[in-house]
mmCIF file of C-alpha atoms in Angstrom:
data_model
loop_
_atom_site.group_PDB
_atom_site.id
_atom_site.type_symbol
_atom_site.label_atom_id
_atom_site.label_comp_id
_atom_site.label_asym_id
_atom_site.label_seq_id
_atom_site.Cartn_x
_atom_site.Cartn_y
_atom_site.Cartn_z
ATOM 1 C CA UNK A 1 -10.145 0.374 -3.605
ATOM 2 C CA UNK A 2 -13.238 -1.925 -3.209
ATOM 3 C CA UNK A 3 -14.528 -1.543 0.244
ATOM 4 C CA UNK A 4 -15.798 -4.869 1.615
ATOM 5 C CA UNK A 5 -17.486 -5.787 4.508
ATOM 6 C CA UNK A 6 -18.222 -9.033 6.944
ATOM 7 C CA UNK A 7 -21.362 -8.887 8.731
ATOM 8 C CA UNK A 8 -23.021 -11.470 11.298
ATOM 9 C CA UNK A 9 -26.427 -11.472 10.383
ATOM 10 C CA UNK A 10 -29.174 -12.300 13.558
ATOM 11 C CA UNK A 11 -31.736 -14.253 12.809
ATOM 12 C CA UNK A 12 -35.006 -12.013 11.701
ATOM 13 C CA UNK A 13 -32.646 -9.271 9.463
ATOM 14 C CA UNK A 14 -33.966 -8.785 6.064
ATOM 15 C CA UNK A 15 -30.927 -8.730 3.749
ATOM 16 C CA UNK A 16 -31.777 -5.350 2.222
ATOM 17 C CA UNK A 17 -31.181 -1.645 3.554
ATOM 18 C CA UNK A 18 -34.138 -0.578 2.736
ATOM 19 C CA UNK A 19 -38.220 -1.675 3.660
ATOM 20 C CA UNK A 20 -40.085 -2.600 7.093
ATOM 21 C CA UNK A 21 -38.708 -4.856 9.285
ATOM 22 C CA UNK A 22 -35.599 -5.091 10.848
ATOM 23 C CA UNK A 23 -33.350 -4.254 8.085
ATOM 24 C CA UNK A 24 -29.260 -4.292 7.035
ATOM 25 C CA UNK A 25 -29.899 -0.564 7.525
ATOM 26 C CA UNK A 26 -29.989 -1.108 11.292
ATOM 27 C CA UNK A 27 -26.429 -2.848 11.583
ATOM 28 C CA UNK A 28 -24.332 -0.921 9.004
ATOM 29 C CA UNK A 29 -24.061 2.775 8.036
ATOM 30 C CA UNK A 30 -21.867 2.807 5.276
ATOM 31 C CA UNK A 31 -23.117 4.539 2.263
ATOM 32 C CA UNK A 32 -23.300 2.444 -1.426
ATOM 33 C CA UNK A 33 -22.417 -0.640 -0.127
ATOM 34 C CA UNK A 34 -24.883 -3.698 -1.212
ATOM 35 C CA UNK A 35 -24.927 -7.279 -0.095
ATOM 36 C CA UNK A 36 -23.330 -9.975 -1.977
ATOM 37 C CA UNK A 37 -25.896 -12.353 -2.285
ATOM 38 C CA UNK A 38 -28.985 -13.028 0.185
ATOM 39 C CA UNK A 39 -29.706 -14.700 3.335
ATOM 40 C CA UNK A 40 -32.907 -15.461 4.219
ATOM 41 C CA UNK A 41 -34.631 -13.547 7.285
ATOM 42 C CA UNK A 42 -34.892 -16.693 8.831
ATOM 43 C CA UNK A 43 -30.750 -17.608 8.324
ATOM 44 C CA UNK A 44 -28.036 -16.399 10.593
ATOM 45 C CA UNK A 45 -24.394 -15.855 9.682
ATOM 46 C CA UNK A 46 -22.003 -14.212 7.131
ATOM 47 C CA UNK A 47 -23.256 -11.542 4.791
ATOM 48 C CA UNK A 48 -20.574 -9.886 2.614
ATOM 49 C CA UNK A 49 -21.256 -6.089 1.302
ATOM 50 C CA UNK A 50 -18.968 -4.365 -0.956
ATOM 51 C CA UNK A 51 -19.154 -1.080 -2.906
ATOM 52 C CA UNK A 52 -17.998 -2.867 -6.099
ATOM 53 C CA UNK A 53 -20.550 -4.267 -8.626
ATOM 54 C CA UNK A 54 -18.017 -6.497 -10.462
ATOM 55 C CA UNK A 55 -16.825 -8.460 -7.128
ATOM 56 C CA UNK A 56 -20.519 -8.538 -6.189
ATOM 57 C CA UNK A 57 -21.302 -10.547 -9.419
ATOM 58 C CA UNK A 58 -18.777 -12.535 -9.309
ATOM 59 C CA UNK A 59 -18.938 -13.952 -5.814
ATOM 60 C CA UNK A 60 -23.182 -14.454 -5.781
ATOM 61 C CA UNK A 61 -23.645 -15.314 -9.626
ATOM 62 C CA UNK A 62 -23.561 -19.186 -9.825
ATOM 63 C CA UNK A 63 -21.595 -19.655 -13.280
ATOM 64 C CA UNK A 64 -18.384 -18.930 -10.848
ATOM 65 C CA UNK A 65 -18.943 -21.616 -8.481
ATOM 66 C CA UNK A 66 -18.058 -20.027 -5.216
ATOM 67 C CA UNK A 67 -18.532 -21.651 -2.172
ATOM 68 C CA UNK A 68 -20.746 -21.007 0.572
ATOM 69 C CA UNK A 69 -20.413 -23.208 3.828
ATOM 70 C CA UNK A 70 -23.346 -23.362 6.118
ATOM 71 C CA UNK A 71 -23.742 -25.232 9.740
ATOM 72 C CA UNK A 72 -26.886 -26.439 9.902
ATOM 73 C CA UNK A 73 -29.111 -27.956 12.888
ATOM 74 C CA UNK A 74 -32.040 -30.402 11.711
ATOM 75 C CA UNK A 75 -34.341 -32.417 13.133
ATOM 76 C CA UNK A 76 -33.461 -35.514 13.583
ATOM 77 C CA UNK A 77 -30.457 -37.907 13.568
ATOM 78 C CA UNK A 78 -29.289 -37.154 10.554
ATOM 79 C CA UNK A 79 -28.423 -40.890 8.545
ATOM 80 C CA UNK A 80 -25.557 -41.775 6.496
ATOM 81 C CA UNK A 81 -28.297 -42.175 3.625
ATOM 82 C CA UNK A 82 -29.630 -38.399 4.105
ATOM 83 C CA UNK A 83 -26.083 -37.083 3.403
ATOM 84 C CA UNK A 84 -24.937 -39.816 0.778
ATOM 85 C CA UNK A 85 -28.077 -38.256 -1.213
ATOM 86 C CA UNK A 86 -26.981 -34.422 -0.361
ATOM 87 C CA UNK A 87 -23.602 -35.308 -1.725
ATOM 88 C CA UNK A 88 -24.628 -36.841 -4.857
ATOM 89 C CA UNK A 89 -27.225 -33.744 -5.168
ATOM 90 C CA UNK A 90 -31.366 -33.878 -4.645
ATOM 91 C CA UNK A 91 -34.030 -33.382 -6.782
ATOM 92 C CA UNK A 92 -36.007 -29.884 -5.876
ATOM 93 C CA UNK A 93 -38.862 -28.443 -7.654
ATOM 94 C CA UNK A 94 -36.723 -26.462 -9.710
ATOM 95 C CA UNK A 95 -34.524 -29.468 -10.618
ATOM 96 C CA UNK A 96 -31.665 -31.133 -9.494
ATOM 97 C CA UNK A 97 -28.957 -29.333 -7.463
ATOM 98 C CA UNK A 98 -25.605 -29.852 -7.549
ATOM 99 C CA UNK A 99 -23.293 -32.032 -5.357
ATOM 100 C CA UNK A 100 -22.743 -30.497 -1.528
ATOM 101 C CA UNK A 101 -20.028 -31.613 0.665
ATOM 102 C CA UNK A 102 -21.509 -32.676 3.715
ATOM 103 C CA UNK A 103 -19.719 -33.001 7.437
ATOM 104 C CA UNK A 104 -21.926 -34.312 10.640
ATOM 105 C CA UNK A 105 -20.628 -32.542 13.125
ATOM 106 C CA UNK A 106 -21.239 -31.911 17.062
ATOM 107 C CA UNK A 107 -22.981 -28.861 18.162
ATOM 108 C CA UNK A 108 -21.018 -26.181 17.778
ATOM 109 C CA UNK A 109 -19.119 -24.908 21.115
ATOM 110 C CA UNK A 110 -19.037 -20.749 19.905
ATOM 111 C CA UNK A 111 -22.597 -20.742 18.759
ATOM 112 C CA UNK A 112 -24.922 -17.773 20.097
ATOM 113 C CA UNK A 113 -28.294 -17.082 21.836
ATOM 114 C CA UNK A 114 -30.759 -16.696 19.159
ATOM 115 C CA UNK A 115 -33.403 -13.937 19.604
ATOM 116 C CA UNK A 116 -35.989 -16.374 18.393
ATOM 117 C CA UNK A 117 -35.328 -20.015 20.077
ATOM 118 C CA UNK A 118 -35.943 -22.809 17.959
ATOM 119 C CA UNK A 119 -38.558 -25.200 18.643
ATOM 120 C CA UNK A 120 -37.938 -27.652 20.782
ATOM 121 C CA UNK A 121 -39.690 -31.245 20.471
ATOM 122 C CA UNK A 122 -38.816 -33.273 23.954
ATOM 123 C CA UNK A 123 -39.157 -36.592 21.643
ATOM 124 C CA UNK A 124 -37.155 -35.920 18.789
ATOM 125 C CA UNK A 125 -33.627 -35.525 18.294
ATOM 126 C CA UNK A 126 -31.758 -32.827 16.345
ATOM 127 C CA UNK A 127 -27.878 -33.282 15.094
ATOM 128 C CA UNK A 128 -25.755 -30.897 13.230
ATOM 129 C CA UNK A 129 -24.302 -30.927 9.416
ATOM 130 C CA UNK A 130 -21.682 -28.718 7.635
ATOM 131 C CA UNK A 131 -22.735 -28.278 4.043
ATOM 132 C CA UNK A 132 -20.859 -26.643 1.173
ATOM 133 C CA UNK A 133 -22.414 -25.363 -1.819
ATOM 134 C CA UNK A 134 -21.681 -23.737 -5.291
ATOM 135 C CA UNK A 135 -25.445 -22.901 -6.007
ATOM 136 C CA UNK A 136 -27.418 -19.987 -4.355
ATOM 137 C CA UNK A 137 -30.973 -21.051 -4.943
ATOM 138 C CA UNK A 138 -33.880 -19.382 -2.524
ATOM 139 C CA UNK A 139 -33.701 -21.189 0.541
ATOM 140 C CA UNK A 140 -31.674 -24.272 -0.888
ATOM 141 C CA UNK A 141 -30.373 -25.426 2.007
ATOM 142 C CA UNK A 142 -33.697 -25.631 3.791
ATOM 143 C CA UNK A 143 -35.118 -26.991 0.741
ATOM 144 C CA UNK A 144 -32.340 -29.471 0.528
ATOM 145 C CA UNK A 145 -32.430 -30.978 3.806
ATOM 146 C CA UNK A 146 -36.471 -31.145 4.281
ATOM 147 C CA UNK A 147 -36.023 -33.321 1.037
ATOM 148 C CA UNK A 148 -34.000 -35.764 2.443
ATOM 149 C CA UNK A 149 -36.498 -36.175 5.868
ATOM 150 C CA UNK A 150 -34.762 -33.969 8.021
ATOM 151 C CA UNK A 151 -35.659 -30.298 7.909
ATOM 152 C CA UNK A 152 -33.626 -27.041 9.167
ATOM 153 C CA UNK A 153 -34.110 -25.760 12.610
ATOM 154 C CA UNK A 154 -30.760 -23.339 12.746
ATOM 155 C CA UNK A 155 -29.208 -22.478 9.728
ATOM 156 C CA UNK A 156 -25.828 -20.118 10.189
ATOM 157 C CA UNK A 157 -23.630 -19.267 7.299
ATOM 158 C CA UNK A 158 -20.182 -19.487 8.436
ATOM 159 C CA UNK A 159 -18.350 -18.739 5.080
ATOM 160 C CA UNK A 160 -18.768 -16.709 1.629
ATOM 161 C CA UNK A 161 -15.885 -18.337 -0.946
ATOM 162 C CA UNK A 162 -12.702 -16.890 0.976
ATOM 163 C CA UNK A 163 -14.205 -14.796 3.692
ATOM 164 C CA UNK A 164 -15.085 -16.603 6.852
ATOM 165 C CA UNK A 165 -17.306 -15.556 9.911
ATOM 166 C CA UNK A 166 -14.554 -16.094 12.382
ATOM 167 C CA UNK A 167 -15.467 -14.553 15.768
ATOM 168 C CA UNK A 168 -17.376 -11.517 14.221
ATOM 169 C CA UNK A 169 -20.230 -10.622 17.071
ATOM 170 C CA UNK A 170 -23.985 -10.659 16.183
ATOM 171 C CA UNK A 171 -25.077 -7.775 14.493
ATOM 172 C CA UNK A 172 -21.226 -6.627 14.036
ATOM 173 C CA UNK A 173 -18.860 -6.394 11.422
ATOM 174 C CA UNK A 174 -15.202 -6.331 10.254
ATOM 175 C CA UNK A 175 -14.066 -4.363 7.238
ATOM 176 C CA UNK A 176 -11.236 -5.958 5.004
#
């Protein structure tokens, strides 16, 4: 039986078990389990870690389309034009990505003390999105939202295809 694993990733955790830095290595203590997928050190949320190569591959490699569902604070009020353009997909460096479902939504009520604050500018709004996507590209979502004017502050990852973050603690997780 495939062990898998939910973990709530704090901000500044590299996604690896292994290397300097505050690492996966300091959360979870379960031998030959690997994450599904990255999240970027600078990302909070849902990593899923199994033992089994064959669900890994199929939940982070992109030909399978799973979704990954991300609130997201960004500077800004975000416009109806911003996420008319996320939906329909942006052009990034390394081409065009796919369409995103996109959901502006109010600041989350469960939403933790980050170890890092973000930065504050008394002059300019920030507003919340939910986006969906099939793709996994290196910081997409960051890269996706800066191209449309109005650039990440807080990203959390709140699902992975069928798993969901639910009430899992900050540097916790939940086996399945």
């Amino acid at each position: 039986m495939a062990k898998v694993i939910a973990f709530n990733k704090p901000f500044g955790v590299i996604c690896q078990f292994s290397g300097e830095g505050d690492t996966l290595a300091n959360y979870v203590n379960i031998p030959d389990i690997y994450p599904v997928g990255r999240l970027d050190k600078d990302s909070e949320g849902l990593v899923i870690l199994t033992d089994d190569g064959y669900l890994q591959n199929r939940v982070s490699d992109p030909k399978y389309k799973k979704i990954k569902t991300y609130v997201v604070q960004v500077e800004g009020e975000i416009t109806n034009t911003a996420t008319s353009a996320l939906e329909k997909g942006v052009k990034l460096k390394d081409g065009m990505t796919k369409p995103a479902s996109i959901k502006k939504i109010e600041e989350p009520d469960w939403l933790w003390d980050r170890s890092n604050p973000i930065r504050i500018r008394k002059n300019i709004p920030t507003s919340w999105i939910e986006i969906s996507i099939s793709e996994g590209r290196n910081r997409q979502v960051r890269r996706m939202t800066a191209c449309v004017g109005f650039p990440t502050l807080r990203l959390i990852r709140i699902s992975v295809d069928r798993w969901k973050l639910g009430n899992i603690k900050v540097g916790s997780y939940v086996s399945f």
